[in-house]
mmCIF file of C-alpha atoms and ligand atoms in Angstrom:
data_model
loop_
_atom_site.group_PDB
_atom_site.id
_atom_site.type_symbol
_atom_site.label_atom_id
_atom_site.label_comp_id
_atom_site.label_asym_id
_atom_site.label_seq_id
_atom_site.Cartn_x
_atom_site.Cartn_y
_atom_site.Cartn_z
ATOM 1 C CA UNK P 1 84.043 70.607 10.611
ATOM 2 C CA UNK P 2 86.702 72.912 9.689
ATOM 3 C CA UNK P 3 89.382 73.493 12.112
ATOM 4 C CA UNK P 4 92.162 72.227 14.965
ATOM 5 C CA UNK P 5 88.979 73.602 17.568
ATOM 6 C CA UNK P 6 86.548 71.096 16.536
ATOM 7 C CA UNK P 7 89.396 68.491 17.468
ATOM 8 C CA UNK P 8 90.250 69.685 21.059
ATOM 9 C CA UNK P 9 87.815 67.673 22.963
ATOM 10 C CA UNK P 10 89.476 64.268 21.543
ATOM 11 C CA UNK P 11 92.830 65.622 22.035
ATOM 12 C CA UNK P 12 92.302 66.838 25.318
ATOM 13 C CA UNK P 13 91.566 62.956 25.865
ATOM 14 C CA UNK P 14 93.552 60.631 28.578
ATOM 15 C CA UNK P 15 93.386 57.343 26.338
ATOM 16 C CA UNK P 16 95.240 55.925 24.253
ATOM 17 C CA UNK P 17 96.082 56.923 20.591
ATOM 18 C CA UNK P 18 96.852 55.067 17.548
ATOM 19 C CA UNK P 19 98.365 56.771 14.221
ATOM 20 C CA UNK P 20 98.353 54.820 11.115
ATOM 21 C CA UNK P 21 100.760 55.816 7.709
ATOM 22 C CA UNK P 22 99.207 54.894 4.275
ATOM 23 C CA UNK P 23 101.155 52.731 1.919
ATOM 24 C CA UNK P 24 104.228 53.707 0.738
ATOM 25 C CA UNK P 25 104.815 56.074 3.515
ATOM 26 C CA UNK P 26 106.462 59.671 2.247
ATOM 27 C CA UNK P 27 107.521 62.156 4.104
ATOM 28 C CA UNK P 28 104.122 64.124 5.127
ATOM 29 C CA UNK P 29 102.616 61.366 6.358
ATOM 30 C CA UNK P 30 105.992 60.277 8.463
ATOM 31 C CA UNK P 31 106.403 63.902 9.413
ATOM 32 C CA UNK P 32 102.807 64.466 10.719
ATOM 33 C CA UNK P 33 102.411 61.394 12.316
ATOM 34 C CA UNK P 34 106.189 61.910 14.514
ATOM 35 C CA UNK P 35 105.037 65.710 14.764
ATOM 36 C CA UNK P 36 101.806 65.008 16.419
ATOM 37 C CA UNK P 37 102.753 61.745 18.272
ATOM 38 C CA UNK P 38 105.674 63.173 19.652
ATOM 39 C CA UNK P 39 103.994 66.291 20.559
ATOM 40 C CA UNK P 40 100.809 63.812 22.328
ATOM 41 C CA UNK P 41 103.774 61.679 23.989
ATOM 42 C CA UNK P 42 105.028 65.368 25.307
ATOM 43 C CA UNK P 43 101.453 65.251 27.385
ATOM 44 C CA UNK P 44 101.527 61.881 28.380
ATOM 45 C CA UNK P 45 99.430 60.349 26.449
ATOM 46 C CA UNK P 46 99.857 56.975 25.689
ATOM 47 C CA UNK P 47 100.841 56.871 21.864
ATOM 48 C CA UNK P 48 101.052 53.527 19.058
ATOM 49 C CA UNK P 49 103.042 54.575 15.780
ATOM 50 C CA UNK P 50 102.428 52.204 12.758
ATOM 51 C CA UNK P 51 101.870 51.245 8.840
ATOM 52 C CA UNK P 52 101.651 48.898 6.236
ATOM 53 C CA UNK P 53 104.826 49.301 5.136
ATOM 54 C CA UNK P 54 107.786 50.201 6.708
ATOM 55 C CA UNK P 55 109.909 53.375 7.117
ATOM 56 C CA UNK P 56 112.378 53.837 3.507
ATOM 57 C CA UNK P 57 115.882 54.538 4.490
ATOM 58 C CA UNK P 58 115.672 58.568 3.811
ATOM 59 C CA UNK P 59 112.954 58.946 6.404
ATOM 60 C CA UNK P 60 114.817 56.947 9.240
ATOM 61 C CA UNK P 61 116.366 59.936 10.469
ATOM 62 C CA UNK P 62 113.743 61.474 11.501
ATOM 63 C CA UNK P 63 113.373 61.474 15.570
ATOM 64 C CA UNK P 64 110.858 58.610 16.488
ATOM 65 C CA UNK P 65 111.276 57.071 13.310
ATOM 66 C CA UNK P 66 112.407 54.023 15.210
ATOM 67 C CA UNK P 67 109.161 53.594 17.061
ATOM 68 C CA UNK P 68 106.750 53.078 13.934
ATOM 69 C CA UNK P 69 105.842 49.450 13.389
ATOM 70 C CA UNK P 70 105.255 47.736 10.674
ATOM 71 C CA UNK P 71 102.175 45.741 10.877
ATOM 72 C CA UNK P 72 99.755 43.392 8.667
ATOM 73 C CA UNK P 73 97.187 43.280 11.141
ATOM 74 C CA UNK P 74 95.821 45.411 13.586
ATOM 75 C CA UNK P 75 94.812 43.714 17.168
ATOM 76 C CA UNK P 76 95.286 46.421 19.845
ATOM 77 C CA UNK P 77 92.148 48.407 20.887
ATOM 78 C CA UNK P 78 92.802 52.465 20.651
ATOM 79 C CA UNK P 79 90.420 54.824 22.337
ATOM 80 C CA UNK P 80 91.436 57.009 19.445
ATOM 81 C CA UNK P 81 93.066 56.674 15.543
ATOM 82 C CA UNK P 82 94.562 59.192 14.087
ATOM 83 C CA UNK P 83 95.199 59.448 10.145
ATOM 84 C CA UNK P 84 97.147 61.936 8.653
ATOM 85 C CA UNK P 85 97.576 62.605 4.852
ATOM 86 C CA UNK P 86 95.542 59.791 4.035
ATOM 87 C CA UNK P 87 92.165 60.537 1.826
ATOM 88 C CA UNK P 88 91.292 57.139 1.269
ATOM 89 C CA UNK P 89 91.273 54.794 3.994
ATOM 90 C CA UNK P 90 91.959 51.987 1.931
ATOM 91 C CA UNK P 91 95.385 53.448 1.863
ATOM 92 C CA UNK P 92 95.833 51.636 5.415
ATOM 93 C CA UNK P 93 96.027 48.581 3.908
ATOM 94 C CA UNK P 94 93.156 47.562 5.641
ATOM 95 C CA UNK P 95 94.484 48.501 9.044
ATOM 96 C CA UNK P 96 92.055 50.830 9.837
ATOM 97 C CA UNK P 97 89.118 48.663 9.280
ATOM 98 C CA UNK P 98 90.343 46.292 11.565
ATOM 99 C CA UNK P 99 90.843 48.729 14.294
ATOM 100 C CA UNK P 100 87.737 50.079 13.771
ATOM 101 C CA UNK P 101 85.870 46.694 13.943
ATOM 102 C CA UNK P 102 86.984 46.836 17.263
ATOM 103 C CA UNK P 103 85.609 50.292 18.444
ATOM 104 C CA UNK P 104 87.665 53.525 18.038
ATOM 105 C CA UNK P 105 87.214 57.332 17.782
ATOM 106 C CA UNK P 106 88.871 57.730 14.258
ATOM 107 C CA UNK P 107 90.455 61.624 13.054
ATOM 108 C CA UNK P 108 91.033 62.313 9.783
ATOM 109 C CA UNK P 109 93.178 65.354 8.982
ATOM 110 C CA UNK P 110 94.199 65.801 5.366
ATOM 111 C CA UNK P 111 95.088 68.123 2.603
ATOM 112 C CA UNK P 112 93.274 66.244 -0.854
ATOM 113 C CA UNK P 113 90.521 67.803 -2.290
ATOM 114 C CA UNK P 114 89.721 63.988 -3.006
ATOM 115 C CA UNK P 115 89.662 62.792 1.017
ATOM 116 C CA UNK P 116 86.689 60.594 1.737
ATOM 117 C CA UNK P 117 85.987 62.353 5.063
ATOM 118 C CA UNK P 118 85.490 58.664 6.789
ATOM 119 C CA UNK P 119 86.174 59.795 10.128
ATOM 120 C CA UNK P 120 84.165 60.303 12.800
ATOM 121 C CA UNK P 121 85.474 63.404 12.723
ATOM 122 C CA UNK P 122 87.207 65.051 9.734
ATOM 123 C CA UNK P 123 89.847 67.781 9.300
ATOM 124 C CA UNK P 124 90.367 68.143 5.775
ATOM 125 C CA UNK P 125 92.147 71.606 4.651
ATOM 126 C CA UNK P 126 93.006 72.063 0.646
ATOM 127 C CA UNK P 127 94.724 75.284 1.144
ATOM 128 C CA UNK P 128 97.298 73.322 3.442
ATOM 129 C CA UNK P 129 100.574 72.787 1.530
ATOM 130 C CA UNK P 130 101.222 69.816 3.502
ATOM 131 C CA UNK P 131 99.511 68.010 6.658
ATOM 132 C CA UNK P 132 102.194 68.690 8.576
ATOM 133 C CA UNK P 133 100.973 72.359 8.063
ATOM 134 C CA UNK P 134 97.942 71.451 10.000
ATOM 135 C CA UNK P 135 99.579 69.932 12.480
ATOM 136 C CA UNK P 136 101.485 73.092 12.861
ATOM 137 C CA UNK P 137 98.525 74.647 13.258
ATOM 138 C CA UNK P 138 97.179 72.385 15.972
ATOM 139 C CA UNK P 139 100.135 72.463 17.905
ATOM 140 C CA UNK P 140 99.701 76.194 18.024
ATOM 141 C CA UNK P 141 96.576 76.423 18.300
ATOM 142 C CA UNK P 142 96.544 73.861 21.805
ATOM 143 C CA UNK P 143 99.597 75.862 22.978
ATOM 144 C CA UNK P 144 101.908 72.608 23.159
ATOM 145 C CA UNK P 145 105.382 73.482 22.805
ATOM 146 C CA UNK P 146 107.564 72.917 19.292
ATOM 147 C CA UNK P 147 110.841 71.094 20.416
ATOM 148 C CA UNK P 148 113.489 71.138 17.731
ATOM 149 C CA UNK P 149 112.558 67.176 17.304
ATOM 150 C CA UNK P 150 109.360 67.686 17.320
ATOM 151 C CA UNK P 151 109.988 70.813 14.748
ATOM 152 C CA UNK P 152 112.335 68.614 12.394
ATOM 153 C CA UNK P 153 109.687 66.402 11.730
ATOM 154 C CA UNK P 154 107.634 69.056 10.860
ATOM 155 C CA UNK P 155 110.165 70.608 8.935
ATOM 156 C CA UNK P 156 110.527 67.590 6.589
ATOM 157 C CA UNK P 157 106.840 67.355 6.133
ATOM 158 C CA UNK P 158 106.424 70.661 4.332
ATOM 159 C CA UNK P 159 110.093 70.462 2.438
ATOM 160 C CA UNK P 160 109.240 67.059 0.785
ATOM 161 C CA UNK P 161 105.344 67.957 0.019
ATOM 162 C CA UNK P 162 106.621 71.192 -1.868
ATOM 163 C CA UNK P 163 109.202 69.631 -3.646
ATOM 164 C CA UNK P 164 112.126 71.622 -1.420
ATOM 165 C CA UNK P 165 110.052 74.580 -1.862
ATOM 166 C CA UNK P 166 109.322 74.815 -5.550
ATOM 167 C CA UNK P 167 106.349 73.612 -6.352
ATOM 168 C CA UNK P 168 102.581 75.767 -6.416
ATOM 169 C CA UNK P 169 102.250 74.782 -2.503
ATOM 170 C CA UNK P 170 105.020 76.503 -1.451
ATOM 171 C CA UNK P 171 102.619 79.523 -0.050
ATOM 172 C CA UNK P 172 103.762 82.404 1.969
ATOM 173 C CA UNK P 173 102.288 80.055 5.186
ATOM 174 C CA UNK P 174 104.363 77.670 4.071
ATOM 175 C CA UNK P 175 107.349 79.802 4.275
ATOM 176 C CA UNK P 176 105.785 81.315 7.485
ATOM 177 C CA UNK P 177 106.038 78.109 9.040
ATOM 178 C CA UNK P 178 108.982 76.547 7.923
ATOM 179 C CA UNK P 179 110.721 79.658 9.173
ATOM 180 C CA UNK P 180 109.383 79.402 13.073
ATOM 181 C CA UNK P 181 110.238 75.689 12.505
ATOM 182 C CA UNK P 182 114.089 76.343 11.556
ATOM 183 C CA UNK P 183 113.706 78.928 14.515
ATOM 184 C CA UNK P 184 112.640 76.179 16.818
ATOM 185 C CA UNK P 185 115.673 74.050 15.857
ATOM 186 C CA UNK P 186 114.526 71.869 12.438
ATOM 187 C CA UNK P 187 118.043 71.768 10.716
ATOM 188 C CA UNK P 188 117.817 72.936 6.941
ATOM 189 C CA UNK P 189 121.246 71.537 6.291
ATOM 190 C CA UNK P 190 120.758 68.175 7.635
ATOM 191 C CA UNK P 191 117.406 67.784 6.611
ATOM 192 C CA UNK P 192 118.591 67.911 3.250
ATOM 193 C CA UNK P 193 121.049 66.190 3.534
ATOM 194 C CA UNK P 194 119.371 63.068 5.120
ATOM 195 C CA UNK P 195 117.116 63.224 2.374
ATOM 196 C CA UNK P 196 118.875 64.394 -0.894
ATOM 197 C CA UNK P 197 122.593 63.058 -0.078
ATOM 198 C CA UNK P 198 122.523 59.871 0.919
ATOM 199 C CA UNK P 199 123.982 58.429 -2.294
ATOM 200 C CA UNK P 200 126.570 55.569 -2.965
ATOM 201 C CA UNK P 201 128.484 55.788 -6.015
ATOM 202 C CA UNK P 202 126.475 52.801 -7.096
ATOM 203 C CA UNK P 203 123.004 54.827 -6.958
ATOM 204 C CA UNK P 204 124.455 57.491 -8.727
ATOM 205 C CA UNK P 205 125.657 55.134 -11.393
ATOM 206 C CA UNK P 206 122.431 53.514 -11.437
ATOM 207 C CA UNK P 207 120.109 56.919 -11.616
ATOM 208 C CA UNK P 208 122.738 57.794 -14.644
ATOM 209 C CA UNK P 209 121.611 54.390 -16.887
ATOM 210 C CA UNK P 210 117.705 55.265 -15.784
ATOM 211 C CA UNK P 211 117.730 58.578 -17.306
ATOM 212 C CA UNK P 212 118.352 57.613 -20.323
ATOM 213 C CA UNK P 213 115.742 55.357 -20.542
ATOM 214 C CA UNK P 214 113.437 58.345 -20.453
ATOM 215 C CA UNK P 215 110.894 59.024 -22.988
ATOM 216 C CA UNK P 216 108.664 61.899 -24.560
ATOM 217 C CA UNK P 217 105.930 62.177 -27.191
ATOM 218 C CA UNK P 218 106.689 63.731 -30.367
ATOM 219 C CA UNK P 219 105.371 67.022 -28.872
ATOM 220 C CA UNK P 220 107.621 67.000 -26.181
ATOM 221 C CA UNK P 221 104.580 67.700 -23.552
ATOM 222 C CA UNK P 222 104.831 64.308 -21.954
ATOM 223 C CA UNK P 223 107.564 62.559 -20.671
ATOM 224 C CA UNK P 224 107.626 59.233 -19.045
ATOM 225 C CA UNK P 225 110.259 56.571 -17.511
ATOM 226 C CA UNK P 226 109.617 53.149 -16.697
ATOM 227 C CA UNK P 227 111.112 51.063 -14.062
ATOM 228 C CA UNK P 228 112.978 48.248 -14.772
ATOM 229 C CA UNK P 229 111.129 45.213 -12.849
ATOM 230 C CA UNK P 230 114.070 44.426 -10.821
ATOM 231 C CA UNK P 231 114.311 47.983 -9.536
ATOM 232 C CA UNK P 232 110.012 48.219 -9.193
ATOM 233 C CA UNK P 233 110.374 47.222 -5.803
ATOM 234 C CA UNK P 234 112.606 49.340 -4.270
ATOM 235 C CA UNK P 235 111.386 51.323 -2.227
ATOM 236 C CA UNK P 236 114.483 53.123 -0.542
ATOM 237 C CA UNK P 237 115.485 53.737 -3.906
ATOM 238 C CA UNK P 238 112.273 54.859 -5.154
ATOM 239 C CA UNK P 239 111.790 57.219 -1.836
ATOM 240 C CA UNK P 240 115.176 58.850 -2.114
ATOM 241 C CA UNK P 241 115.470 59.540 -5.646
ATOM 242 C CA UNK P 242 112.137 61.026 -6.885
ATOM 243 C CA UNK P 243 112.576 59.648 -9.940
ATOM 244 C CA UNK P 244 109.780 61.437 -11.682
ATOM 245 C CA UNK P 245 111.703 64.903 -11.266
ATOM 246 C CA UNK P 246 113.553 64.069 -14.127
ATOM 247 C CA UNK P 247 111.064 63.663 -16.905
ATOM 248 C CA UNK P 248 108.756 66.852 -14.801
ATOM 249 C CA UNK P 249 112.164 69.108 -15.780
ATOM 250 C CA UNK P 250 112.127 69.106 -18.859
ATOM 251 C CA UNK P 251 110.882 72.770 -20.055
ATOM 252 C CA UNK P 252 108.294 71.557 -21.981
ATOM 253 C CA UNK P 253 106.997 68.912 -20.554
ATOM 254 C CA UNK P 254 103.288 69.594 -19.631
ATOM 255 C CA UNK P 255 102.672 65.867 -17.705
ATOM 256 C CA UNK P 256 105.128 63.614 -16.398
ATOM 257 C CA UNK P 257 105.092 59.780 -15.430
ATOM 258 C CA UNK P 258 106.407 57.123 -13.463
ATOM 259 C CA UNK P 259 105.692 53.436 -13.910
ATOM 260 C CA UNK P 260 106.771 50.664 -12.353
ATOM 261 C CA UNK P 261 105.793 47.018 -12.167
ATOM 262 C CA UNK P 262 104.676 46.106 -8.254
ATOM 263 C CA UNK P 263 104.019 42.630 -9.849
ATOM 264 C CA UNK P 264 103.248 41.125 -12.811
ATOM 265 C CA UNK P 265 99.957 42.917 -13.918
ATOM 266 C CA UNK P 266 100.018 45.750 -11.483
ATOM 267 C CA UNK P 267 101.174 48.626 -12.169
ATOM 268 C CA UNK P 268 101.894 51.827 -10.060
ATOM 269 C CA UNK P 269 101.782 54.829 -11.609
ATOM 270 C CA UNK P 270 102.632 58.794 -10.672
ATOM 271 C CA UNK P 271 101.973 61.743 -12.413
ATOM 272 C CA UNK P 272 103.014 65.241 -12.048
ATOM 273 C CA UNK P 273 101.330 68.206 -13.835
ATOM 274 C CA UNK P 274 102.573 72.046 -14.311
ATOM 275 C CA UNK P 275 99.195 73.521 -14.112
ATOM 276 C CA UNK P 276 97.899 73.082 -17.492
ATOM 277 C CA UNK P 277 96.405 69.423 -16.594
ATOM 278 C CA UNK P 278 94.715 68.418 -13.455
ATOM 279 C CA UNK P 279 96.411 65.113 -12.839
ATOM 280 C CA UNK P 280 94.419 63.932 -10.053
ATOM 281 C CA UNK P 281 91.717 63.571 -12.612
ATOM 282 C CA UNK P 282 93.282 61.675 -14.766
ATOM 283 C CA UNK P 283 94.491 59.669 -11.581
ATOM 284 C CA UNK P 284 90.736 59.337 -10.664
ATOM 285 C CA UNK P 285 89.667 57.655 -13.232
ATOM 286 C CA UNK P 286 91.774 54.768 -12.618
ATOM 287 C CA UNK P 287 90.807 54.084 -8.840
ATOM 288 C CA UNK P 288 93.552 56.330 -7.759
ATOM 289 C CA UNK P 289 93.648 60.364 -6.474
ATOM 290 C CA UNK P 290 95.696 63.041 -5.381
ATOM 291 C CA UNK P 291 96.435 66.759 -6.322
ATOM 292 C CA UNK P 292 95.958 68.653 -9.270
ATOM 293 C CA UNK P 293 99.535 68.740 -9.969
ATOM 294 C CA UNK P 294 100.388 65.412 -7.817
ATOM 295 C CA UNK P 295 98.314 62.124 -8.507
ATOM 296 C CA UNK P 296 98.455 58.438 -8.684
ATOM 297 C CA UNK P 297 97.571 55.418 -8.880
ATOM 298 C CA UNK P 298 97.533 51.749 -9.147
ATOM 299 C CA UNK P 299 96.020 49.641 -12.552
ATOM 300 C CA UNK P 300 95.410 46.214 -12.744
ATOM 301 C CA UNK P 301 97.221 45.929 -16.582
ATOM 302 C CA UNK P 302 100.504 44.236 -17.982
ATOM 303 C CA UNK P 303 103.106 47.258 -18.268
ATOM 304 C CA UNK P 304 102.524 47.951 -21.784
ATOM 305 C CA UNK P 305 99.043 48.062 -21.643
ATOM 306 C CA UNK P 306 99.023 50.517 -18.148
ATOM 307 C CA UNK P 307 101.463 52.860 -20.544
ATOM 308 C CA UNK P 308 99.191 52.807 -23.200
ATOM 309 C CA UNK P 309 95.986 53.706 -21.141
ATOM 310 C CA UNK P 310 97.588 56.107 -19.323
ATOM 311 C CA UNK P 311 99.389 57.673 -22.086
ATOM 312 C CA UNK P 312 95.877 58.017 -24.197
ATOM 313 C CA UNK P 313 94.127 59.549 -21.043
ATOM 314 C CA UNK P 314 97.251 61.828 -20.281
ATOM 315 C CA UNK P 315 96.956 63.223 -24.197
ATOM 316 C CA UNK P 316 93.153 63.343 -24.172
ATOM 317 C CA UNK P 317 93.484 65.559 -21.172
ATOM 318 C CA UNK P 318 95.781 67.790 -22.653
ATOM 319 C CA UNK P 319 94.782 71.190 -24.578
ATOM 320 C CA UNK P 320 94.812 70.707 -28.600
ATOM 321 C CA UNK P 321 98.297 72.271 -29.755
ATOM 322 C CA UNK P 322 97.678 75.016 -32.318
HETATM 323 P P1 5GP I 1 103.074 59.472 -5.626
HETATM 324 O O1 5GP I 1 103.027 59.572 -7.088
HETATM 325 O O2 5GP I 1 104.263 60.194 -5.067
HETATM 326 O O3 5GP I 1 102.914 58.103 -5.105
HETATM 327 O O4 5GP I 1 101.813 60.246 -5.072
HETATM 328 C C1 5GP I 1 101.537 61.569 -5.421
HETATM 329 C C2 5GP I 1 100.212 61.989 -4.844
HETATM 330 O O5 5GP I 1 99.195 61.146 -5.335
HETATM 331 C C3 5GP I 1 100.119 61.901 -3.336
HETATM 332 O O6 5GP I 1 99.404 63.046 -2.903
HETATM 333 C C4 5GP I 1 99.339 60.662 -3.053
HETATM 334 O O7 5GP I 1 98.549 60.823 -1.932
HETATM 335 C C5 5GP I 1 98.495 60.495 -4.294
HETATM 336 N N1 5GP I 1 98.383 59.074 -4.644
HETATM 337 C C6 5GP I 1 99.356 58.256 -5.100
HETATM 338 N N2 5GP I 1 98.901 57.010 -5.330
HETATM 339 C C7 5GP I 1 97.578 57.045 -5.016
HETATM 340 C C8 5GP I 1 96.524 56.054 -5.056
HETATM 341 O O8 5GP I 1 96.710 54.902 -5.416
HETATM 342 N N3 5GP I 1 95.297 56.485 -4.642
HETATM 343 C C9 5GP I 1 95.054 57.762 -4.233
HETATM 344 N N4 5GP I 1 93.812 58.100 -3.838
HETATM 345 N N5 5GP I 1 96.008 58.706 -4.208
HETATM 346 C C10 5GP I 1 97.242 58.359 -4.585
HETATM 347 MN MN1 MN I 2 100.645 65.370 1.819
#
């Protein structure tokens, strides 16, 4: 199935709806999930917002924020579950499987080429430069109205899964949309400023001594930090600064890396490409996923040893130098 038609019928539904975040909630999945729930609440429908984990501090502007719950089981029965930006749905944390033990209609609408399409119905759009472009395009195409809260969620869906507009998603839709959005009262200004300038002088301090604990390989095409354990688990922290910016700005750095220590011998890591290597590959590999230029995932290694297999996989993958 291929479009916001094949998902009227379930929409059109009375019941009652359930949307579930993945781990480590960022702001498409926060974004869709308020966008559509709000804009289902804006029917009547009866509407249940939760995750695994709970909302970082950048995201808790956004409006409805305060209504997702933060749960470790599931026991409520839903007539319908909604995931958004989730291609895995391991990434609930097991939530879904509970819920669905229980009897469900589950919707899956995503944006990675990798999603497992385990719905019972499936949405799943690569071209989309965000979910919350799809749910744009639901909206639309059901004729519900875009109020400006329902628009700043939106908003903040496409600005945080393009990187403020810079990276290879940023598509002329994407601008299309995030245009009508600002026109429908999503605040630019404040947006980014809820999500790029909510420093204290000790973060700023404390992003200073992390830079220069970056690294790069002799050829300067990869670039790497790692987080200090004590900092690993820091969520806020890790949400508002995008740490792996720094290392991806260097001019020529081809593949960039985060890593940091969840617990002793686990190890999350992100990578970000330029083009020139499909990360999600490399991801892959290691029981994780994502984009070509966007990927990551979780190893079951001591730090040094998750550097050192990632590192060798990130230079096999790379093109010979001349
Ligand atoms: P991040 O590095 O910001 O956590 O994630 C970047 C991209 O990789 C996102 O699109 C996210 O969905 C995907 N991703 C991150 N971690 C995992 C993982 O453990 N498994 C899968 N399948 N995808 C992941
Ligand atoms: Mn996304």
């Amino acid at each position: 199935m291929d479009g916001p038609q094949t998902l009227a019928p379930i929409f059109a539904r009375k019941g009652s709806y359930l949307f579930l975040a993945h781990l480590h909630p960022d702001g498409d999945v926060l974004g869709s999930m308020l966008g559509l729930g709000l804009a289902l609440m804006g029917q009547g429908r009866r509407v249940t917002l939760a995750g695994p984990h709970p909302v970082p501090e950048p995201y808790r502007f956004l409006p409805g924020a305060q209504w997702i719950q933060q749960w470790k089981d599931a026991s409520g029965s839903y007539d319908v579950t909604v995931l958004l930006d989730c291609p895995d749905p391991a990434r609930t944390g097991g939530l879904l499987e509970s819920v669905r033990e229980r009897g469900t209609t589950v919707v899956n609408i995503d944006h990675h080429q990798d999603n497992r399409r385990f719905g019972d119905l499936n949405w799943v759009d690569l071209s989309a430069s965000a979910t919350g472009e799809m749910v744009y395009d639901l909206l639309q195409y059901f004729g519900w109205s875009l109020t400006p809260e329902i628009a700043t969620t939106l908003y903040t869906a496409l600005v945080t899964d393009t990187g403020s507009f810079r990276y290879s998603n940023a598509s002329p839709k994407a601008f299309r949309i995030a245009a009508h959005l600002v026109a429908e009262g999503a605040a630019p200004a404040r947006v980014a400023g809820e999500l790029y300038e909510g420093r204290s002088r000790e973060d700023l301090r404390l992003l200073g001594q992390l830079l220069q604990r970056i690294e790069t390989s002799a050829d300067g095409r990869v670039a790497w930090l790692v987080l200090p354990s004590e900092l690993a688990g820091n969520q806020d922290l890790i949400e508002a600064e995008d740490f792996i910016a720094y290392p991806r700005s260097i001019r020529s750095v081809k593949v960039a890396l985060l890593f940091r220590e969840l617990q002793p011998g686990q190890v999350k890591v992100s990578l970000r490409g330029k083009g020139e290597v499909n990360v999600a590959k490399i991801a892959a590999r290691f029981g994780g996923g994502g984009h070509p230029n966007a990927a990551g995932c979780t190893v079951a290694l001591p730090m040094d040893a998750a550097k050192a297999a990632l590192l060798d996989a990130v230079a096999l993958a790379l093109p010979p130098t001349a």
